[in-house]
Coordinates of C-alpha atoms and ligand atoms in Angstrom, one line a residue:
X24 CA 26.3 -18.5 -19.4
X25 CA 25.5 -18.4 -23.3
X26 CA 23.4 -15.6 -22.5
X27 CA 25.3 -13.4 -20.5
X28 CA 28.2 -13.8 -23.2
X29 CA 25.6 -13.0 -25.9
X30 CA 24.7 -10.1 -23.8
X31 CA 28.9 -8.7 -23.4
X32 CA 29.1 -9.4 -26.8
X33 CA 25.7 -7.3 -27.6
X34 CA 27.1 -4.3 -25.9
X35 CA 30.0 -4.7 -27.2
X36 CA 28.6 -3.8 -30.4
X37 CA 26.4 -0.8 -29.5
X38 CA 29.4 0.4 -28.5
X39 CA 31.9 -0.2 -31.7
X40 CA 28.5 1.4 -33.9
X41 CA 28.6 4.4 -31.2
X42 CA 32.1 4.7 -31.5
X43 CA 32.0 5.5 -35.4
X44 CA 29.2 7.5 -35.8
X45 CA 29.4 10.0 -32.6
X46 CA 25.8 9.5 -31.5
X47 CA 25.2 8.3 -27.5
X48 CA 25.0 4.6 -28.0
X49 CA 21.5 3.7 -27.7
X50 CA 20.5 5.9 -30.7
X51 CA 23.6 4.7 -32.9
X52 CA 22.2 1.3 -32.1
X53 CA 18.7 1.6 -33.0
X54 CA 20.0 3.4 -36.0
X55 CA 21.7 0.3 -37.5
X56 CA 18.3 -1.4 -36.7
X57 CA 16.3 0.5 -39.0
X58 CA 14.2 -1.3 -41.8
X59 CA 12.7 -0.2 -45.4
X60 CA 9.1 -2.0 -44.1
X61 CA 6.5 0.9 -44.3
X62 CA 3.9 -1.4 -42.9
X63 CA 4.1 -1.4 -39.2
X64 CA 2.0 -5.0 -38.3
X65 CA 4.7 -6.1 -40.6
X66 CA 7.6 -5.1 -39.1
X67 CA 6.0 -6.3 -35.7
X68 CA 5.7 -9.8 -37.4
X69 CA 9.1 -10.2 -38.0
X70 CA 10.4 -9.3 -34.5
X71 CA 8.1 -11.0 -32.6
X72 CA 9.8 -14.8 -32.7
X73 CA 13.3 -13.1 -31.9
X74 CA 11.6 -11.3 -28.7
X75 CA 9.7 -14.8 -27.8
X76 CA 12.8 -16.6 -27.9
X77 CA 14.1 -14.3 -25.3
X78 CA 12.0 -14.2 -22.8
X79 CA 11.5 -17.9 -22.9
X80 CA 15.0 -18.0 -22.0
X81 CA 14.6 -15.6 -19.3
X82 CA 11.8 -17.9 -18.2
X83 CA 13.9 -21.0 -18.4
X84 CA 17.4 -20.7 -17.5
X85 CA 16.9 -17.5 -15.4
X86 CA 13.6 -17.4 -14.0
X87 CA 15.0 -17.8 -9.9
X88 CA 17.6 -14.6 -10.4
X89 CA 16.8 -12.4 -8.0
X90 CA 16.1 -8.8 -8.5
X91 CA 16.2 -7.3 -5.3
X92 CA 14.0 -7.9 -1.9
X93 CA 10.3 -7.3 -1.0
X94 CA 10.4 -4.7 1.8
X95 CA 7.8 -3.9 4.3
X96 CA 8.3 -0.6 3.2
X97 CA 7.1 -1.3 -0.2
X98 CA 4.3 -3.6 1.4
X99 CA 2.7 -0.4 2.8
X100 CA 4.1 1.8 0.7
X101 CA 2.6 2.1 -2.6
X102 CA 5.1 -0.3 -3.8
X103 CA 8.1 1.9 -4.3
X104 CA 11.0 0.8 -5.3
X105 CA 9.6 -2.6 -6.2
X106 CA 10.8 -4.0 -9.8
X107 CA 8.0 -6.2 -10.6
X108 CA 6.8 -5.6 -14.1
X109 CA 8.5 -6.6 -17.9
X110 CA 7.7 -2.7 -19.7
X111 CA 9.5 -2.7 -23.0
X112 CA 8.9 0.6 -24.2
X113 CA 10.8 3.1 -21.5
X114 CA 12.2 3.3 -18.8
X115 CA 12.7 6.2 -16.3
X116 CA 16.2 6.6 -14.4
X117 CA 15.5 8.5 -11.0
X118 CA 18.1 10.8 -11.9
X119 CA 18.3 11.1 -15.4
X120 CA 13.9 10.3 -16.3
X121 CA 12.6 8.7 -19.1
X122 CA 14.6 7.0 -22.4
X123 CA 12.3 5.7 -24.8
X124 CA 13.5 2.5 -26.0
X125 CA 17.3 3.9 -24.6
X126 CA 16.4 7.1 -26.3
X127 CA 16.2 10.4 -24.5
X128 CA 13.6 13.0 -25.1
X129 CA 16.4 15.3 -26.8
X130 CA 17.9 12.5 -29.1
X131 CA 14.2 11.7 -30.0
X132 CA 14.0 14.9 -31.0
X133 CA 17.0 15.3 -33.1
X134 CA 16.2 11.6 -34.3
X135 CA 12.6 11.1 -35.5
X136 CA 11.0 12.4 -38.5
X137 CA 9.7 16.2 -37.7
X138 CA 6.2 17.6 -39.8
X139 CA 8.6 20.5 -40.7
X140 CA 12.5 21.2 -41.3
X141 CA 14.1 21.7 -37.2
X142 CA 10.3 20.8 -35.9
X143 CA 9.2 19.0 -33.1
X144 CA 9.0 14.8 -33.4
X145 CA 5.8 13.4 -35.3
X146 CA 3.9 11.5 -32.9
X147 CA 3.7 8.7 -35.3
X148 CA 7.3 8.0 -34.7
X149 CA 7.5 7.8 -31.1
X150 CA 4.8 5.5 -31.5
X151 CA 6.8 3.2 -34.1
X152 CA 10.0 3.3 -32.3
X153 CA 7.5 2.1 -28.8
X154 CA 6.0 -0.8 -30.4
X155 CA 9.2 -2.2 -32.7
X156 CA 12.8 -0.3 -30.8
X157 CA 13.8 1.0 -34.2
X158 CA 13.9 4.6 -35.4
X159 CA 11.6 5.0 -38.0
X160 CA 12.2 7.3 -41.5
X161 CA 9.7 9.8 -42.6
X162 CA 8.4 7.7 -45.2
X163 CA 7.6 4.7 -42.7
X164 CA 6.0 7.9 -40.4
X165 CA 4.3 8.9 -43.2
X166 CA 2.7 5.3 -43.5
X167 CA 1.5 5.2 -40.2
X168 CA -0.1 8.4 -40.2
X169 CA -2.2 7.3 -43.2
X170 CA -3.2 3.8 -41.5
X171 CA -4.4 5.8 -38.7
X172 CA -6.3 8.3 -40.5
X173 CA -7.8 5.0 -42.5
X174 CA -9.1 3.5 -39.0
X175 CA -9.7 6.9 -37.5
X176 CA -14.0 6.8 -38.1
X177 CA -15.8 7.0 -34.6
X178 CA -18.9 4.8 -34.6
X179 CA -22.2 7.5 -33.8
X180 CA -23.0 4.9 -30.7
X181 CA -19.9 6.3 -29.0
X182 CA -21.0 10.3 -29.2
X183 CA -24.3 8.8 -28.4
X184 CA -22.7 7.2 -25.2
X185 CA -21.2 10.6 -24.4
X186 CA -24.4 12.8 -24.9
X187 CA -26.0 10.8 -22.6
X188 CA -23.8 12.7 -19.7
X189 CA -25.1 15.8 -18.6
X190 CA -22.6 18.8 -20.3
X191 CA -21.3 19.2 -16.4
X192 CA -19.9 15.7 -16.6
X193 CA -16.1 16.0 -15.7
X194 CA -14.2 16.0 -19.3
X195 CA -12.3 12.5 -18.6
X196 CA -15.7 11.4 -17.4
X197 CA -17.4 11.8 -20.8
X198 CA -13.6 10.7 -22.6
X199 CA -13.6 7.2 -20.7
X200 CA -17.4 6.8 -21.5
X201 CA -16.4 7.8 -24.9
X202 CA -13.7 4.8 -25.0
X203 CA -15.6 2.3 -23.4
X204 CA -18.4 2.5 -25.7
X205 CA -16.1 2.1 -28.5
X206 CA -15.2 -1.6 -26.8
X207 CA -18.3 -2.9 -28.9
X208 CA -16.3 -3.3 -31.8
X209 CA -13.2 -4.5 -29.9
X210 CA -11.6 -7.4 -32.3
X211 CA -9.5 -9.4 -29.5
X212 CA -13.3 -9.8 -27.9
X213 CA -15.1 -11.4 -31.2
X214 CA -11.4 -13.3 -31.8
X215 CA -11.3 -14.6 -28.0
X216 CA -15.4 -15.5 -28.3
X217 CA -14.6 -17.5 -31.9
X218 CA -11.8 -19.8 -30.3
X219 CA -8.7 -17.9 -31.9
X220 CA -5.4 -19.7 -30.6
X221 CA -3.9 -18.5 -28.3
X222 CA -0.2 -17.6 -30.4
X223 CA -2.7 -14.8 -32.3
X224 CA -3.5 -13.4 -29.9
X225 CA -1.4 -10.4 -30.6
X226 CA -2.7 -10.0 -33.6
X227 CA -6.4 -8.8 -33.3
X228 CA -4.5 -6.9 -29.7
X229 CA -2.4 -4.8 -32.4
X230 CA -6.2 -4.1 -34.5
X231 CA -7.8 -3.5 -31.4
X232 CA -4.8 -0.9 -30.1
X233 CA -4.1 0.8 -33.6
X234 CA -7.8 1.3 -34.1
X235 CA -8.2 2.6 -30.6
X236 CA -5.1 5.3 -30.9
X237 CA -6.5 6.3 -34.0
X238 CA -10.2 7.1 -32.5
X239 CA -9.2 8.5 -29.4
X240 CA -8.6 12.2 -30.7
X241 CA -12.1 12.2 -32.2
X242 CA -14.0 11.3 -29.6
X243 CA -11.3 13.5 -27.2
X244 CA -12.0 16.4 -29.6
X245 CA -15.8 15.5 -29.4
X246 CA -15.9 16.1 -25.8
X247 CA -14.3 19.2 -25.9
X248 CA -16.3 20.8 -28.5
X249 CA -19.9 19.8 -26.8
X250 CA -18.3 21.1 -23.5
X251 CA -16.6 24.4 -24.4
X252 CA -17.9 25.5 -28.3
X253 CA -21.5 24.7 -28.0
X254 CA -21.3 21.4 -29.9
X255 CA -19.6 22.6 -32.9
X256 CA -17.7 19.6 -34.5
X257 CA -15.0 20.2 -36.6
X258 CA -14.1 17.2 -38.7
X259 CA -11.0 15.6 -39.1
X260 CA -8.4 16.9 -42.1
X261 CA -7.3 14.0 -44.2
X262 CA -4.3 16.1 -45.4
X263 CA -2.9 16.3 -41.4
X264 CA -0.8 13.8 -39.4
X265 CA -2.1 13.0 -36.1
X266 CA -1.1 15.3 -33.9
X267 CA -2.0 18.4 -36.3
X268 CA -5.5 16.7 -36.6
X269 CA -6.4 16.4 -33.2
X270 CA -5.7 20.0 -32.5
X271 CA -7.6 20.9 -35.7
X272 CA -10.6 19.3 -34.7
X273 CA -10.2 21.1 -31.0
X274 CA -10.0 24.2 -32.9
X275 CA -6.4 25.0 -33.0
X276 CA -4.5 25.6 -36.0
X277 CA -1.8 27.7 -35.3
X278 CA 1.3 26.2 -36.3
X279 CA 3.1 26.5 -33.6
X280 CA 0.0 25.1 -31.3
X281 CA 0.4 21.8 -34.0
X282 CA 4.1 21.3 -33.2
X283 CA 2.9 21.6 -29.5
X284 CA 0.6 19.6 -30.1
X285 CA 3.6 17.0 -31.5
X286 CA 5.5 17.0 -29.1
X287 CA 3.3 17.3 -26.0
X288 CA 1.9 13.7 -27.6
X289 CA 5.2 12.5 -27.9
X290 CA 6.6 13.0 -24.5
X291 CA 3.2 11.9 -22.5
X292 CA 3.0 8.8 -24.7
X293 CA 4.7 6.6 -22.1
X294 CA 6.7 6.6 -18.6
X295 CA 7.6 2.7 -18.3
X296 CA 4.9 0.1 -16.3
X297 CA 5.1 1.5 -13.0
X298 CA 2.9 4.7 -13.0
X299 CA -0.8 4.0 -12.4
X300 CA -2.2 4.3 -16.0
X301 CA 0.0 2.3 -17.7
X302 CA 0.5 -0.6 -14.6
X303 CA -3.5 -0.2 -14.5
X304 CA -3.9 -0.9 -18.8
X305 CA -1.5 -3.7 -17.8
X306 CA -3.2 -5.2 -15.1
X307 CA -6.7 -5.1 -16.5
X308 CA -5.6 -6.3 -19.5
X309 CA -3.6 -9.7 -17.8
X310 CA -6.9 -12.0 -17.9
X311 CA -7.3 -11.2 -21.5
X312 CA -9.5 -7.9 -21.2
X313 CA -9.6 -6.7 -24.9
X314 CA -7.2 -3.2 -25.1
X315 CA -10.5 -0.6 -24.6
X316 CA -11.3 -2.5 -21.1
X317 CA -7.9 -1.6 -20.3
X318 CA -7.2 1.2 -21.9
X319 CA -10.4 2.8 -20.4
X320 CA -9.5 1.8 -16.6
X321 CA -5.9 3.2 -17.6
X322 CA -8.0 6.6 -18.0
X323 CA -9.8 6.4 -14.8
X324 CA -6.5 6.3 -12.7
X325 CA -5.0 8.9 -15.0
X326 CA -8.1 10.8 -13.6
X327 CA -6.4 11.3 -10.1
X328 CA -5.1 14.6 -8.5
X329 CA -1.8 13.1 -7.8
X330 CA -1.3 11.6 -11.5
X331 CA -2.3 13.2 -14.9
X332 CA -5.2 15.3 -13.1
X333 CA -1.8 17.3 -11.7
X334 CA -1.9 19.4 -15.1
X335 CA -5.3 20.4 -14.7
X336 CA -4.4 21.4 -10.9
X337 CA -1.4 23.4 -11.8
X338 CA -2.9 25.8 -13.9
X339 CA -5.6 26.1 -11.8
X340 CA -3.7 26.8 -8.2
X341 CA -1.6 29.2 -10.8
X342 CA -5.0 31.1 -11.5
X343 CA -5.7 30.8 -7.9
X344 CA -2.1 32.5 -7.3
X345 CA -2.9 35.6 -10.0
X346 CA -6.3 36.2 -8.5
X347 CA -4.9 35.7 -5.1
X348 CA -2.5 39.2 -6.3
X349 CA -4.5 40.4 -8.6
X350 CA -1.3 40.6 -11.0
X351 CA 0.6 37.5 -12.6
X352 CA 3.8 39.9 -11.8
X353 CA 4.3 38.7 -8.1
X354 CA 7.6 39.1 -6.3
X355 CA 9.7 36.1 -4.9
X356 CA 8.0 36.8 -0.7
X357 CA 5.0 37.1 -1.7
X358 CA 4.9 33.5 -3.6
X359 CA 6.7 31.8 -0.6
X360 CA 3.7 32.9 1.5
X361 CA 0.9 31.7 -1.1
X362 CA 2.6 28.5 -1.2
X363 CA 3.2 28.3 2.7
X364 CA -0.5 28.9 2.9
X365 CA -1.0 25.8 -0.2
X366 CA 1.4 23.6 2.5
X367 CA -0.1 25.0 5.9
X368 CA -4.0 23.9 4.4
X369 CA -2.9 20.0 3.8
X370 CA -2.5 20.3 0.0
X371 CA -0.1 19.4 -2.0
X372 CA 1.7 21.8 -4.6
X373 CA 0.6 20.0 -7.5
X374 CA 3.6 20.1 -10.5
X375 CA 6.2 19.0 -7.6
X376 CA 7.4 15.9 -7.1
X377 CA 7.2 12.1 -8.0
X378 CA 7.4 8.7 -7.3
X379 CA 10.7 7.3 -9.1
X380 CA 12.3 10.5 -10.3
X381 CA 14.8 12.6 -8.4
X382 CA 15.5 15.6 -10.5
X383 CA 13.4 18.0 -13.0
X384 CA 11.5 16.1 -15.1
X385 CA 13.0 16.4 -18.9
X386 CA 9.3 16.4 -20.4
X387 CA 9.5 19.5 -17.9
X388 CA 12.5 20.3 -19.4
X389 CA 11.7 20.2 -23.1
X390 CA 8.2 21.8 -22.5
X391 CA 10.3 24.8 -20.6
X392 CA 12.8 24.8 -23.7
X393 CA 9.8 25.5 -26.1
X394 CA 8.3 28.1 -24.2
X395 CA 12.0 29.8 -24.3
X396 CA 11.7 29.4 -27.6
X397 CA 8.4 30.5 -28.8
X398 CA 6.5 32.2 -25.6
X399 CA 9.7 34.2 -23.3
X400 CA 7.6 36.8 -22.4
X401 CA 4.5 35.2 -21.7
X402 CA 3.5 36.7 -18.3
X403 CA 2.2 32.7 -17.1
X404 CA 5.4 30.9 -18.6
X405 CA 7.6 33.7 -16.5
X406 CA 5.3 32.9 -13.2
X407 CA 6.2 29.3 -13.7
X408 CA 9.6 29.6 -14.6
X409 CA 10.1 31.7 -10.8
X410 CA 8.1 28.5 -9.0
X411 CA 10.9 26.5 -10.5
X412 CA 13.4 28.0 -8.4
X413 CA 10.9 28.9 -5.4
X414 CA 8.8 25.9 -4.7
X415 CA 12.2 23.3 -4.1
X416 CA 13.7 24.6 -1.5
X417 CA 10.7 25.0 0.6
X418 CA 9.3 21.6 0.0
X419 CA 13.0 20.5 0.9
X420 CA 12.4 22.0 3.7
X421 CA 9.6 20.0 4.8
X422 CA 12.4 17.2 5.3
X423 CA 10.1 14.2 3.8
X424 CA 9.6 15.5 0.3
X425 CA 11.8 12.8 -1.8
X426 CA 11.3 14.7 -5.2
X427 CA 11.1 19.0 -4.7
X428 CA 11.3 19.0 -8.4
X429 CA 8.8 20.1 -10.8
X430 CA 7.7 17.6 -12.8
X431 CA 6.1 17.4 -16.3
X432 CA 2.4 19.0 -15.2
X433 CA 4.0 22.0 -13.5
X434 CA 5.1 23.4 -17.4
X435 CA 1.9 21.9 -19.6
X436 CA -0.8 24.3 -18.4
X437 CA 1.1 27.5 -19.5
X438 CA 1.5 26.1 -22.8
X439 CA -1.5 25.2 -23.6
X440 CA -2.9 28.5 -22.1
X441 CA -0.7 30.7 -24.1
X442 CA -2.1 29.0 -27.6
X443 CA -5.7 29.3 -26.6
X444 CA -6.9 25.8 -25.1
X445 CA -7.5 28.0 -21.8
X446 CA -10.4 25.4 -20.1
X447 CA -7.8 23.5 -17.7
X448 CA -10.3 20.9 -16.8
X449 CA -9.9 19.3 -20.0
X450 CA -6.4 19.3 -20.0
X451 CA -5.9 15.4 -18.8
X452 CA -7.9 14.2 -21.6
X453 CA -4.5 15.8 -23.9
X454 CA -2.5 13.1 -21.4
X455 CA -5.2 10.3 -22.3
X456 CA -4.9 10.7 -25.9
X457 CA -1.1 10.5 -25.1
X458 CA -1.0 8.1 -23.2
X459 CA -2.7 5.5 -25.3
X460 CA 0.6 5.6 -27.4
X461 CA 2.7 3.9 -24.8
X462 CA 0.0 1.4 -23.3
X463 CA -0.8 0.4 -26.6
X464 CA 2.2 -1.1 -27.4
X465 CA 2.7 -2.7 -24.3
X466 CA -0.4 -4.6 -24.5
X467 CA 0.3 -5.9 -27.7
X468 CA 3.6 -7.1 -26.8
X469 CA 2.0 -8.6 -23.2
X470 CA -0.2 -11.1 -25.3
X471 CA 3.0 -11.6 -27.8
X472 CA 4.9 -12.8 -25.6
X473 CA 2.2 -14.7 -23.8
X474 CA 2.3 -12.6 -20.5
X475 CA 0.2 -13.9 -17.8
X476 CA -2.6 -12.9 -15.5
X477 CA -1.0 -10.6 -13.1
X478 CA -1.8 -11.6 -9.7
X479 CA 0.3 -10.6 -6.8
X480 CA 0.3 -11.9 -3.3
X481 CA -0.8 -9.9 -0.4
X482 CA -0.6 -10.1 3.4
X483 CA -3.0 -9.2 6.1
X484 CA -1.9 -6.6 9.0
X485 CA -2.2 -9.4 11.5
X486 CA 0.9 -11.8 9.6
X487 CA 2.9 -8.6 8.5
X488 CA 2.8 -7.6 12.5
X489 CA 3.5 -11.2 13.4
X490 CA 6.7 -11.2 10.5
X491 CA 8.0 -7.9 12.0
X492 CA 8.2 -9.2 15.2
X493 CA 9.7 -12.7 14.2
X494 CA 12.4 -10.3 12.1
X495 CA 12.8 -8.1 15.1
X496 CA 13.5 -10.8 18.0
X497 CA 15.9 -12.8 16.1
Ligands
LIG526 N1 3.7 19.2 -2.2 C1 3.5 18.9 -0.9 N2 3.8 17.7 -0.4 C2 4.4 16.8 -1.2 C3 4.6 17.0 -2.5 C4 4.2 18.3 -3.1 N3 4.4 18.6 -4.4 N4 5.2 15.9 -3.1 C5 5.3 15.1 -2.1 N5 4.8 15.6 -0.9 C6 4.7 14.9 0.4 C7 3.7 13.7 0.2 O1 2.4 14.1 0.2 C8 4.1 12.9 1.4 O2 3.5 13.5 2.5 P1 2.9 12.5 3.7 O3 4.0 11.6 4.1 O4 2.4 13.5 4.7 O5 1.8 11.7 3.1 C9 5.6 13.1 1.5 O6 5.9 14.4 0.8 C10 6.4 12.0 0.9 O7 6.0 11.9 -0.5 P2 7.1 11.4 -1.6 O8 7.6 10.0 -1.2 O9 8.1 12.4 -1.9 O10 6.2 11.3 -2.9 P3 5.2 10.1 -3.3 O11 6.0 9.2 -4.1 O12 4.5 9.6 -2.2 O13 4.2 10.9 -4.3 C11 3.6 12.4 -5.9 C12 4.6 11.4 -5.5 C13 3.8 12.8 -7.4 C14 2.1 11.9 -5.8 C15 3.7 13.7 -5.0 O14 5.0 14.2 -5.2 C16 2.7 14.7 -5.2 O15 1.6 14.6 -4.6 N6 3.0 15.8 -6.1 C17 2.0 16.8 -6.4 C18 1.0 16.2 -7.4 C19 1.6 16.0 -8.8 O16 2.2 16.9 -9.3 N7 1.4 14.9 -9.4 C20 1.8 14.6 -10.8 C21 2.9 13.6 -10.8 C22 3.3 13.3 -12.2 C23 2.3 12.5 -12.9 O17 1.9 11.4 -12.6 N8 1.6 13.1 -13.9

């Protein structure tokens, strides 16, 4: 009962600090939770007891609350619908999508320190409000940046690892060799082999994860330049944050391309537990797999046509569409009957659609609001903007499509076109960097707070057919 009061009373509060300030609530209240600390394994320390104690009380006078019914739907259904994982840094409502530690993508936006006056978010401080829940201040940003720049150095075995793919090798191929051969130096491995206890574990998790998100862009970068500019490296800036940087060393910088670059980082960092990279990072991680084991199989599911490979696919079928016409300028009839023919073959329309949400994507949203903003005219970005209103109502149509609405690879593509990085293949490699952003985190908290080896029970056909017909004859 103590709980639940401390819980009314918590709300309670959020909502008096909302009240005053005229901010939604859950920014107001991560506001007041702001600290002068610029060094973030510091900060981490100091909430880490506070978050222990609550989940041991979760565990203890809680732990048989039920939170809602396993369904034989979600037994043969990819597990839809099923809440069955603790993900502390987002969570995505069907209708509205994805909050960030209660934080939209716009109040992010209008929140977190920006590289210049009205810009897009710094990476870095999506990352710190992920891993502590509190909106960080441009100096604490500016701290992080430099600790990642200061861990950032690839070792040559990892290239090495790379080059010994042929060129062909699929870009996410050579990026999850790339990671995997940086698990030599994994800390949380050495730590585990030398007998660490087992209430550090954290803390060679949060070296291991810090030193992996700060690699990742070099060795992503590395992969792009041996595939696409004949090897040419282009060494990281120590004067850039980290999203300027890792488009610097692609090649790019444009200053527009580096706010992008920002915010595309920013918005794929995470999309709560559920989604296969992160529940994969998760799960491999849950019998003590150091963070590049899991970080690495995380990349390998993001690898699939139906998750982050969907941005490579959009911009190719979009291609597809152009030279289909010969002209990006296509009228409304003519699109119906390319993406009747997309349908009619057995594929999918990749950009449309999703597991949990029910309404356009906001990372759609926001991309869509940038290209407004800096590309209207872009003959791409218009193309897109018609399937918007042209693809829902005939996958409605279809009568078993739960989501018709574009989702956060249908917009990507365009973007990324329009400022040069043209060679869609590697575009899922931009997700992975991302991505490591919001699994990071995660798996730092997971051996925080102690989280077990995740190991759900399953059923054969035979004893789900034989339950069925028990359910249906009584
Ligand atoms: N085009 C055609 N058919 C679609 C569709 C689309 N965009 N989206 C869903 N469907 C179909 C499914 O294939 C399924 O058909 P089936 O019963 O014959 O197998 C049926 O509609 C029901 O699917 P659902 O319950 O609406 O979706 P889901 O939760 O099973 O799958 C997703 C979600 C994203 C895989 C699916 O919408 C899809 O394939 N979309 C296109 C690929 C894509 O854009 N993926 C990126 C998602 C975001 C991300 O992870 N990065």
């Amino acid at each position: 009962m103590a709980f639940f009061r401390s819980v009314s009373a918590l709300s309670k509060l959020r909502s008096r600090v909302g009240q005053q300030t005229g901010l939604s609530n859950s920014v107001r209240w991560l506001q007041t939770q702001t600290s002068h600390n610029t060094d973030l394994k510091s900060e981490l320390q100091e909430l880490i007891p506070e978050y222990q104690e609550r989940v041991k009380k979760l565990k203890k006078d809680y732990g048989k609350v039920e939170l809602g019914n396993t369904t034989v739907d979600m037994v043969i259904g990819g597990m839809r619908g099923m809440t069955a994982l603790l993900w502390l840094g987002s969570a995505v409502d069907p209708e509205e999508g994805i909050r960030f530690r209660g934080m939209s993508i716009p109040e992010c936006q209008k929140a977190l320190p920006t590289a210049i006056p009205g810009g897009e978010p710094l990476p870095e401080g999506i990352l710190w409000l992920l891993l502590t829940g509190k909106i960080p201040s441009k100096e604490q940003v500016d701290s992080l940046s430099q600790e990642l720049r200061s861990r950032a150095t690839v070792p040559g075995f990892a290239y090495k690892a790379i080059d010994a793919l042929p060129v062909s090798a699929h870009p996410m191929t050579q990026f999850a060799t790339g990671v995997m051969a940086l698990q030599v130096e994994s800390e949380f491995q050495k730590a585990h082999q030398s007998g660490i206890h087992k209430t550090k574990y954290w803390e060679p998790t949060y070296e291991d994860c810090m030193n992996l998100i700060a690699r990742v862009p070099a060795v992503a970068a590395y992969v792009y330049r041996r595939i696409y500019k004949d090897g040419k490296i282009i060494p990281m800036d120590d004067s850039l944050d980290y999203g300027a940087n890792y488009s610097h060393m692609l090649g790019f910088d444009d200053p527009q391309m580096l706010e992008f670059m920002r915010l595309y980082i920013t918005i794929h960092s995470d999309h709560e537990g559920g989604n296969v990279s992160s529940h994969t990072a998760h799960l491999v991680a849950s019998p003590l797999s150091d963070p590049y084991l899991a970080f690495a199989a995380a990349l390998n599911g993001l690898a699939g046509p139906l998750h982050g490979l969907a941005n490579q696919e959009v911009l190719r079928w979009i291609r597809a569409v152009v030279a289909h016409f010969g002209t990006p300028h296509i009228n409304e009839e003519q699109l119906k009957d390319y993406i009747l023919k997309t349908l009619n073959s057995g594929q999918v329309v990749p950009g449309f659609g999703h597991g949990v949400l029910r309404k356009t994507d906001p990372r759609y949203t926001c991309q869509r609001e940038f290209a407004l903003k800096h590309l209207p005219d872009d003959p791409l970005f218009l193309l897109v903007s018609k399937l918007k209103d042209i693809v829902p109502p005939i996958l409605t149509q279809l009568g078993k499509v739960k989501n018709p609405w574009p989702n956060v690879d249908a917009h990507s593509g365009v973007l990324l076109n329009y400022y040069g990085l043209t060679e869609e293949n590697y575009f899922t490699v931009l997700f992975g960097v991302s991505r490591s952003f919001g699994v990071g985190p995660q798996l730092i908290w997971d051996r925080a707070l102690g989280m077990p080896l995740e190991r759900p029970k399953s059923v054969t056909l035979e004893r789900l057919e034989e339950l069925c017909a028990k359910a249906g004859s009584s």
